CSV table of C-alpha atoms in Angstrom, one decimal:
chain,number,residue,atom,x,y,z
A,29,MET,CA,11.7,-60.6,-44.9
A,30,ILE,CA,12.2,-59.7,-41.2
A,31,LEU,CA,9.0,-58.6,-39.2
A,32,ASN,CA,9.6,-55.5,-37.4
A,33,ILE,CA,7.9,-55.9,-34.0
A,34,ALA,CA,8.9,-52.1,-32.7
A,35,SER,CA,6.5,-50.7,-35.5
A,36,LEU,CA,3.6,-52.9,-34.8
A,37,ARG,CA,1.4,-50.5,-32.9
A,38,ALA,CA,-1.9,-49.2,-33.8
A,39,SER,CA,-4.7,-46.7,-32.2
A,40,ASN,CA,-7.1,-49.3,-32.7
A,41,VAL,CA,-8.2,-52.6,-34.2
A,42,PHE,CA,-9.6,-51.0,-37.3
A,43,VAL,CA,-6.4,-49.2,-38.0
A,44,ALA,CA,-4.4,-52.2,-37.3
A,45,GLN,CA,-6.5,-54.4,-39.9
A,46,ASP,CA,-6.2,-51.6,-42.5
A,47,TRP,CA,-2.3,-51.6,-41.9
A,48,MET,CA,-1.8,-55.4,-41.9
A,49,LYS,CA,-3.7,-55.8,-45.0
A,50,ASP,CA,-1.8,-53.3,-46.9
A,51,MET,CA,1.6,-54.6,-45.4
A,52,ILE,CA,0.5,-58.0,-46.7
A,53,LEU,CA,-0.3,-56.7,-50.2
A,54,GLY,CA,2.9,-55.2,-50.2
A,55,MET,CA,4.5,-58.5,-49.5
A,56,VAL,CA,2.6,-60.6,-52.0
A,57,ARG,CA,4.0,-58.0,-54.7
A,58,LEU,CA,7.4,-58.6,-53.4
A,59,HIS,CA,6.9,-62.5,-53.6
A,60,GLN,CA,5.3,-62.2,-57.1
A,61,SER,CA,8.3,-60.3,-58.3
A,62,ARG,CA,10.7,-62.7,-57.0
A,63,CYS,CA,12.4,-60.1,-54.6
A,64,VAL,CA,11.8,-62.4,-51.5
A,65,GLU,CA,11.2,-66.0,-50.6
A,66,PRO,CA,8.0,-66.7,-48.8
A,67,THR,CA,9.6,-66.6,-45.4
A,68,LEU,CA,9.3,-64.2,-42.3
A,69,ARG,CA,11.5,-63.9,-39.5
A,70,LEU,CA,10.2,-62.8,-36.4
A,71,ARG,CA,11.2,-62.4,-32.7
A,72,THR,CA,8.1,-64.0,-30.9
A,73,PRO,CA,5.1,-65.8,-32.1
A,74,VAL,CA,2.3,-63.7,-33.7
A,75,GLU,CA,-0.1,-64.6,-30.7
A,76,SER,CA,2.3,-62.7,-28.4
A,77,ILE,CA,2.7,-59.6,-30.4
A,78,GLN,CA,0.1,-56.8,-29.0
A,79,VAL,CA,-0.6,-54.3,-31.8
A,80,THR,CA,-3.4,-52.5,-29.8
A,81,SER,CA,-4.4,-52.5,-26.1
A,82,GLY,CA,-6.9,-55.5,-26.6
A,83,HIS,CA,-5.6,-57.5,-30.0
A,84,SER,CA,-2.7,-59.4,-30.8
A,85,LEU,CA,-1.3,-59.7,-34.3
A,86,ALA,CA,-2.7,-63.0,-34.7
A,87,GLU,CA,-6.2,-61.7,-33.6
A,88,VAL,CA,-5.9,-59.0,-36.4
A,89,ALA,CA,-5.0,-61.6,-38.9
A,90,ARG,CA,-8.0,-63.7,-38.1
A,91,LEU,CA,-10.2,-60.5,-38.2
A,92,LEU,CA,-8.9,-60.3,-41.8
A,93,ARG,CA,-10.0,-63.7,-42.6
A,94,ARG,CA,-13.7,-63.1,-41.5
A,95,SER,CA,-13.9,-59.6,-43.7
A,96,THR,CA,-13.1,-59.4,-47.5
A,97,SER,CA,-9.5,-60.3,-47.2
A,98,LEU,CA,-9.5,-64.0,-47.1
A,99,GLU,CA,-6.4,-64.1,-49.7
A,100,GLU,CA,-4.3,-61.9,-47.8
A,101,TYR,CA,-4.9,-63.9,-44.7
A,102,ARG,CA,-3.9,-67.2,-46.5
A,103,PHE,CA,-0.6,-65.5,-47.9
A,104,PHE,CA,0.1,-64.5,-44.4
A,105,LEU,CA,-0.7,-68.0,-42.7
A,106,LYS,CA,1.2,-69.9,-45.6
A,107,LEU,CA,4.4,-67.9,-44.7
A,108,THR,CA,7.5,-70.0,-43.4
A,109,SER,CA,8.2,-68.7,-40.3
A,110,LYS,CA,11.8,-68.5,-38.8
A,111,LEU,CA,11.4,-68.2,-35.0
A,112,PRO,CA,13.0,-67.0,-33.0
A,113,LEU,CA,14.6,-64.3,-34.9
A,114,LEU,CA,18.2,-65.9,-35.3
A,115,THR,CA,17.1,-69.3,-36.5
A,116,ASP,CA,19.2,-71.1,-39.1
A,117,ILE,CA,21.5,-68.0,-39.4
A,118,GLY,CA,25.3,-68.7,-40.4
A,119,SER,CA,28.0,-68.2,-37.8
A,120,ASP,CA,29.5,-65.0,-39.5
A,121,VAL,CA,26.1,-63.1,-39.4
A,122,LEU,CA,25.4,-64.3,-35.6
A,123,ASP,CA,28.9,-63.0,-34.6
A,124,ARG,CA,28.4,-59.7,-36.3
A,125,PHE,CA,24.9,-59.6,-34.6
A,126,HIS,CA,25.8,-60.2,-31.2
A,127,GLY,CA,29.1,-58.0,-31.6
A,128,ARG,CA,27.4,-54.7,-32.4
A,129,GLU,CA,25.9,-51.8,-30.4
A,130,THR,CA,23.0,-49.9,-32.0
A,131,VAL,CA,23.3,-46.2,-32.5
A,132,ASP,CA,19.7,-45.3,-31.9
A,133,GLU,CA,19.6,-41.6,-33.0
A,134,THR,CA,16.2,-41.8,-34.6
A,135,LYS,CA,14.7,-43.9,-31.7
A,136,LEU,CA,13.9,-46.3,-34.7
A,137,SER,CA,16.6,-48.6,-34.2
A,138,SER,CA,15.7,-52.5,-33.6
A,139,ASP,CA,17.4,-55.7,-33.5
A,140,GLU,CA,15.2,-56.5,-36.7
A,141,LEU,CA,16.6,-53.6,-38.5
A,142,VAL,CA,20.1,-54.6,-37.9
A,143,LEU,CA,19.6,-57.9,-38.7
A,144,CYS,CA,18.1,-56.8,-42.2
A,145,SER,CA,21.4,-54.8,-42.7
A,146,LEU,CA,23.6,-57.9,-42.1
A,147,MET,CA,21.5,-60.3,-44.2
A,148,ASP,CA,20.5,-58.1,-47.0
A,149,SER,CA,16.8,-58.9,-46.1
A,150,ILE,CA,13.6,-56.4,-46.2
A,151,LEU,CA,12.1,-55.2,-43.2
A,152,VAL,CA,8.2,-55.3,-42.9
A,153,GLY,CA,5.9,-53.8,-40.5
A,154,PHE,CA,3.3,-50.9,-39.8
A,155,PRO,CA,3.5,-47.1,-40.8
A,156,SER,CA,3.1,-46.5,-37.0
A,157,GLU,CA,5.5,-43.5,-37.0
A,158,PRO,CA,6.8,-41.2,-39.9
A,159,GLY,CA,10.1,-42.9,-39.6
A,160,TRP,CA,8.6,-46.1,-40.7
A,161,ASP,CA,6.2,-44.6,-43.4
A,162,ARG,CA,9.1,-45.0,-46.1
A,163,ASP,CA,10.5,-47.6,-48.6
A,164,GLU,CA,14.1,-47.2,-47.1
A,165,VAL,CA,15.5,-46.9,-43.4
A,166,ILE,CA,18.8,-46.1,-42.4
A,167,VAL,CA,20.5,-48.3,-39.7
A,168,ARG,CA,23.6,-47.1,-37.7
A,169,TYR,CA,25.6,-49.4,-35.5
A,170,ASN,CA,28.8,-49.6,-33.8
A,171,GLU,CA,31.0,-52.6,-34.3
A,172,LEU,CA,34.3,-54.1,-33.1
A,173,VAL,CA,36.9,-54.5,-35.8
A,174,SER,CA,39.8,-56.4,-36.2
A,175,ASP,CA,42.2,-54.0,-34.6
A,176,GLU,CA,40.1,-53.7,-31.5
A,177,SER,CA,38.7,-50.4,-32.2
A,178,ILE,CA,35.1,-49.5,-32.5
A,179,ALA,CA,33.9,-48.6,-36.1
A,180,LEU,CA,30.5,-46.9,-37.0
A,181,PHE,CA,28.6,-48.5,-39.7
A,182,THR,CA,25.8,-46.9,-41.5
A,183,GLU,CA,23.7,-48.7,-44.2
A,184,THR,CA,20.3,-48.4,-45.9
A,185,VAL,CA,17.6,-51.5,-45.8
A,186,ASP,CA,14.8,-51.8,-47.8
A,187,ASN,CA,11.4,-51.2,-45.5
A,188,LEU,CA,7.9,-52.1,-46.5
A,189,THR,CA,4.8,-51.0,-44.3
A,190,ARG,CA,2.4,-49.9,-47.2
A,191,ARG,CA,1.7,-51.7,-50.6
A,192,ARG,CA,3.1,-48.7,-52.4
A,193,HIS,CA,6.6,-49.2,-51.1
A,194,ALA,CA,6.8,-52.4,-53.0
A,195,THR,CA,7.1,-50.5,-56.1
A,196,ALA,CA,10.3,-48.8,-55.1
A,197,ILE,CA,11.6,-51.8,-53.6
A,198,ILE,CA,10.9,-54.0,-56.7
A,199,SER,CA,12.4,-51.1,-58.8
A,200,ARG,CA,15.7,-51.2,-57.0
A,201,HIS,CA,16.2,-54.9,-56.9
A,202,LYS,CA,15.4,-55.0,-60.6
A,203,LYS,CA,17.8,-52.5,-61.5
A,204,LEU,CA,20.5,-53.9,-59.6
A,205,ALA,CA,20.2,-57.5,-61.1
A,206,GLN,CA,19.8,-56.0,-64.6
A,207,SER,CA,22.7,-53.8,-64.3
A,208,GLY,CA,24.8,-56.1,-62.0
A,209,ASN,CA,24.9,-59.6,-63.7
A,210,ASP,CA,27.4,-59.2,-66.5
A,211,PRO,CA,30.9,-59.2,-65.1
A,212,ASP,CA,32.5,-57.8,-68.2
A,213,GLU,CA,30.1,-54.8,-68.0
A,214,ILE,CA,30.9,-54.2,-64.3
A,215,TRP,CA,34.6,-54.4,-65.4
A,216,ASP,CA,34.5,-52.1,-68.6
A,217,SER,CA,32.2,-49.5,-66.7
A,218,ARG,CA,34.1,-49.4,-63.5
A,219,ALA,CA,35.6,-46.2,-63.6
A,220,ASP,CA,32.1,-44.7,-63.9
A,221,LEU,CA,30.5,-47.0,-61.4
A,222,PHE,CA,33.3,-46.9,-58.7
A,223,PRO,CA,35.3,-43.7,-59.4
A,224,GLY,CA,36.8,-43.8,-55.6
A,225,LEU,CA,38.2,-47.5,-56.5
A,226,ARG,CA,41.4,-48.8,-58.2
A,227,PHE,CA,41.1,-52.4,-59.3
A,228,GLY,CA,44.0,-55.0,-59.8
A,229,VAL,CA,44.8,-56.4,-63.1
A,230,ASP,CA,43.3,-59.8,-62.1
A,231,VAL,CA,40.0,-58.8,-60.8
A,232,ARG,CA,38.4,-58.9,-64.1
A,233,GLN,CA,39.1,-62.8,-64.3
A,234,HIS,CA,38.0,-63.0,-60.7
A,235,LEU,CA,34.8,-61.2,-61.4
A,236,LYS,CA,34.0,-64.2,-64.1
A,237,SER,CA,34.3,-66.7,-61.5
A,238,VAL,CA,31.7,-65.4,-59.0
A,239,PRO,CA,28.4,-66.9,-59.3
A,240,THR,CA,25.7,-65.0,-61.4
A,241,SER,CA,23.5,-65.0,-58.4
A,242,SER,CA,26.0,-63.3,-56.0
A,243,ILE,CA,27.1,-60.5,-58.9
A,244,PRO,CA,24.4,-57.9,-57.6
A,245,VAL,CA,25.5,-58.3,-54.1
A,246,VAL,CA,29.3,-57.8,-55.1
A,247,ARG,CA,28.0,-54.9,-57.2
A,248,LYS,CA,26.5,-53.4,-53.9
A,249,ARG,CA,29.6,-54.0,-52.0
A,250,LEU,CA,31.9,-52.3,-54.3
A,251,CYS,CA,29.3,-49.4,-54.2
A,252,GLN,CA,29.4,-49.1,-50.4
A,253,LEU,CA,33.4,-49.3,-50.6
A,254,ASN,CA,33.4,-46.7,-53.2
A,255,LYS,CA,31.1,-44.5,-50.9
A,256,SER,CA,33.6,-45.0,-48.1
A,257,ALA,CA,36.6,-44.3,-50.3
A,258,SER,CA,34.9,-41.1,-51.9
A,259,MET,CA,34.1,-39.6,-48.5
A,260,TRP,CA,37.4,-40.4,-46.9
A,261,ALA,CA,39.2,-38.6,-49.9
A,262,HIS,CA,37.5,-35.4,-49.0
A,263,SER,CA,37.8,-35.6,-45.3
A,264,ASP,CA,40.4,-34.7,-42.7
A,265,ILE,CA,39.4,-38.1,-40.7
A,266,GLY,CA,42.5,-40.6,-40.0
A,267,ILE,CA,40.5,-43.7,-41.3
A,268,PRO,CA,37.5,-44.2,-43.4
A,269,GLN,CA,33.8,-44.4,-42.5
A,270,TRP,CA,32.7,-47.7,-43.4
A,271,TYR,CA,29.2,-48.1,-45.1
A,272,CYS,CA,29.4,-52.0,-45.0
A,273,ARG,CA,31.3,-54.6,-42.6
A,274,VAL,CA,34.9,-54.9,-43.4
A,275,SER,CA,37.9,-56.6,-41.6
A,276,ASP,CA,41.5,-56.6,-41.6
A,277,GLU,CA,43.2,-60.1,-41.0
A,278,SER,CA,44.3,-61.4,-37.8
A,279,ALA,CA,47.8,-61.2,-36.5
A,280,SER,CA,48.2,-65.0,-37.0
A,281,VAL,CA,47.4,-65.1,-40.6
A,282,LYS,CA,49.6,-62.0,-41.1
A,283,GLN,CA,52.6,-64.0,-39.7
A,284,ASN,CA,52.2,-66.9,-41.5
A,285,ARG,CA,54.1,-66.9,-44.6
A,286,LYS,CA,52.1,-69.2,-46.6
A,287,LEU,CA,48.7,-67.5,-45.8
A,288,ARG,CA,50.1,-64.1,-46.4
A,289,GLN,CA,51.2,-65.3,-50.0
A,290,LYS,CA,47.4,-66.4,-50.3
A,291,ARG,CA,46.4,-62.7,-49.8
A,292,GLU,CA,49.2,-61.4,-52.4
A,293,PHE,CA,47.8,-60.2,-55.7
A,294,ARG,CA,48.6,-58.0,-58.4
A,295,SER,CA,48.1,-54.3,-58.1
A,296,GLU,CA,47.0,-52.0,-60.9
A,297,ASP,CA,50.6,-51.4,-61.9
A,298,GLY,CA,51.1,-55.0,-62.0
A,299,GLN,CA,53.3,-55.5,-58.8
A,300,ASN,CA,52.4,-58.1,-56.0
A,301,LYS,CA,50.8,-56.4,-53.0
A,302,LEU,CA,49.1,-57.5,-49.9
A,303,PHE,CA,45.3,-56.9,-49.5
A,304,PHE,CA,44.6,-57.8,-46.1
A,305,TRP,CA,41.3,-56.0,-45.8
A,306,HIS,CA,38.2,-57.7,-47.0
A,307,ALA,CA,34.2,-57.2,-47.2
A,308,ARG,CA,32.1,-60.0,-47.0
A,309,TYR,CA,29.4,-61.0,-49.4
A,310,GLY,CA,27.1,-64.0,-49.1
A,311,SER,CA,27.9,-66.7,-46.7
A,312,SER,CA,31.5,-67.4,-48.0
A,313,GLY,CA,32.3,-64.6,-50.7
A,314,ARG,CA,35.1,-61.9,-50.0
A,315,ILE,CA,36.4,-58.8,-51.6
A,316,HIS,CA,40.0,-58.2,-50.7
A,317,PHE,CA,41.3,-54.8,-50.7
A,318,ARG,CA,43.9,-52.3,-49.4
A,319,TRP,CA,43.6,-48.6,-48.7
A,320,ASP,CA,46.6,-46.2,-48.4
A,321,SER,CA,46.4,-43.6,-45.9
A,322,ASP,CA,49.1,-41.4,-47.6
A,323,GLN,CA,47.4,-41.5,-51.0
A,324,ARG,CA,43.9,-41.8,-49.8
A,325,GLU,CA,43.2,-44.6,-52.2
A,326,PHE,CA,41.1,-47.8,-52.2
A,327,GLU,CA,42.4,-50.8,-54.4
A,328,ILE,CA,40.6,-53.9,-54.9
A,329,GLY,CA,42.7,-57.2,-55.1
A,330,TYR,CA,40.5,-60.2,-55.2
A,331,ILE,CA,36.8,-61.0,-55.4
A,332,GLY,CA,35.9,-64.7,-54.6
A,333,PHE,CA,35.7,-67.4,-52.3
A,334,HIS,CA,36.8,-67.1,-48.8
A,335,LEU,CA,40.8,-67.4,-48.9
A,336,PRO,CA,42.6,-70.2,-46.6
A,337,LEU,CA,43.0,-69.7,-43.1
């Protein structure tokens, strides 16, 4: 979970208490449903986060302890804090985080929200504005891609500011886990699940080698690529709009014969083709694909661990 400091504003301490208790109860539900680990990332210590003109978040938490909310206070106190925000984050995520530029169309964007989209985390905070009082929020940001152009990325992240938001988040996570853990089911249902994508003949075997815990994230990435493909097929723009982070291979990889061969996979028609573009999942997983600007087609060629460099 990532604490959304931008949302932590209240008109008075009594409102702040109510909001904090409701937020913590939602976090408890997420933890009990195994959607999250009891870990909270935050930019700055709770003692320095002002939520009213005279009270910090830590002071509001202590007021909960003195009232009838001792269990909520204890849960919040026992959370493992990752502070500052980027502690113990892999280089892939850090590079992307530092290389992006937020598109602040709603005035609700924040570093925490962008980090949530990069890490598949859950944003938690107060319903201090209408845009925060929902179980999902949209983040948009520009990012430099491998051909030195700027691409716009749009992603939806889970957001909890009230206890009731946990219900929708838990339902989404369960649905994703239940429908996404069987590689054979994904393969057999691929035409219905991802109508905008084609698949190389070896992808079925690739899916079987993916760890079970990573399959839901793979499914999510395929859904995002499918959205890019479907939107692009019915537009007149030259390149797709990406709904997840994708990259082309570097010139050095493309010019190295051995490395090129490692990115050559059998297409749907059985012919060997190059699949240079890729989307990430987890810390070391990659989905390699190609897109054809003439035919307006996307094809997945490989799903698995990072290929050699």
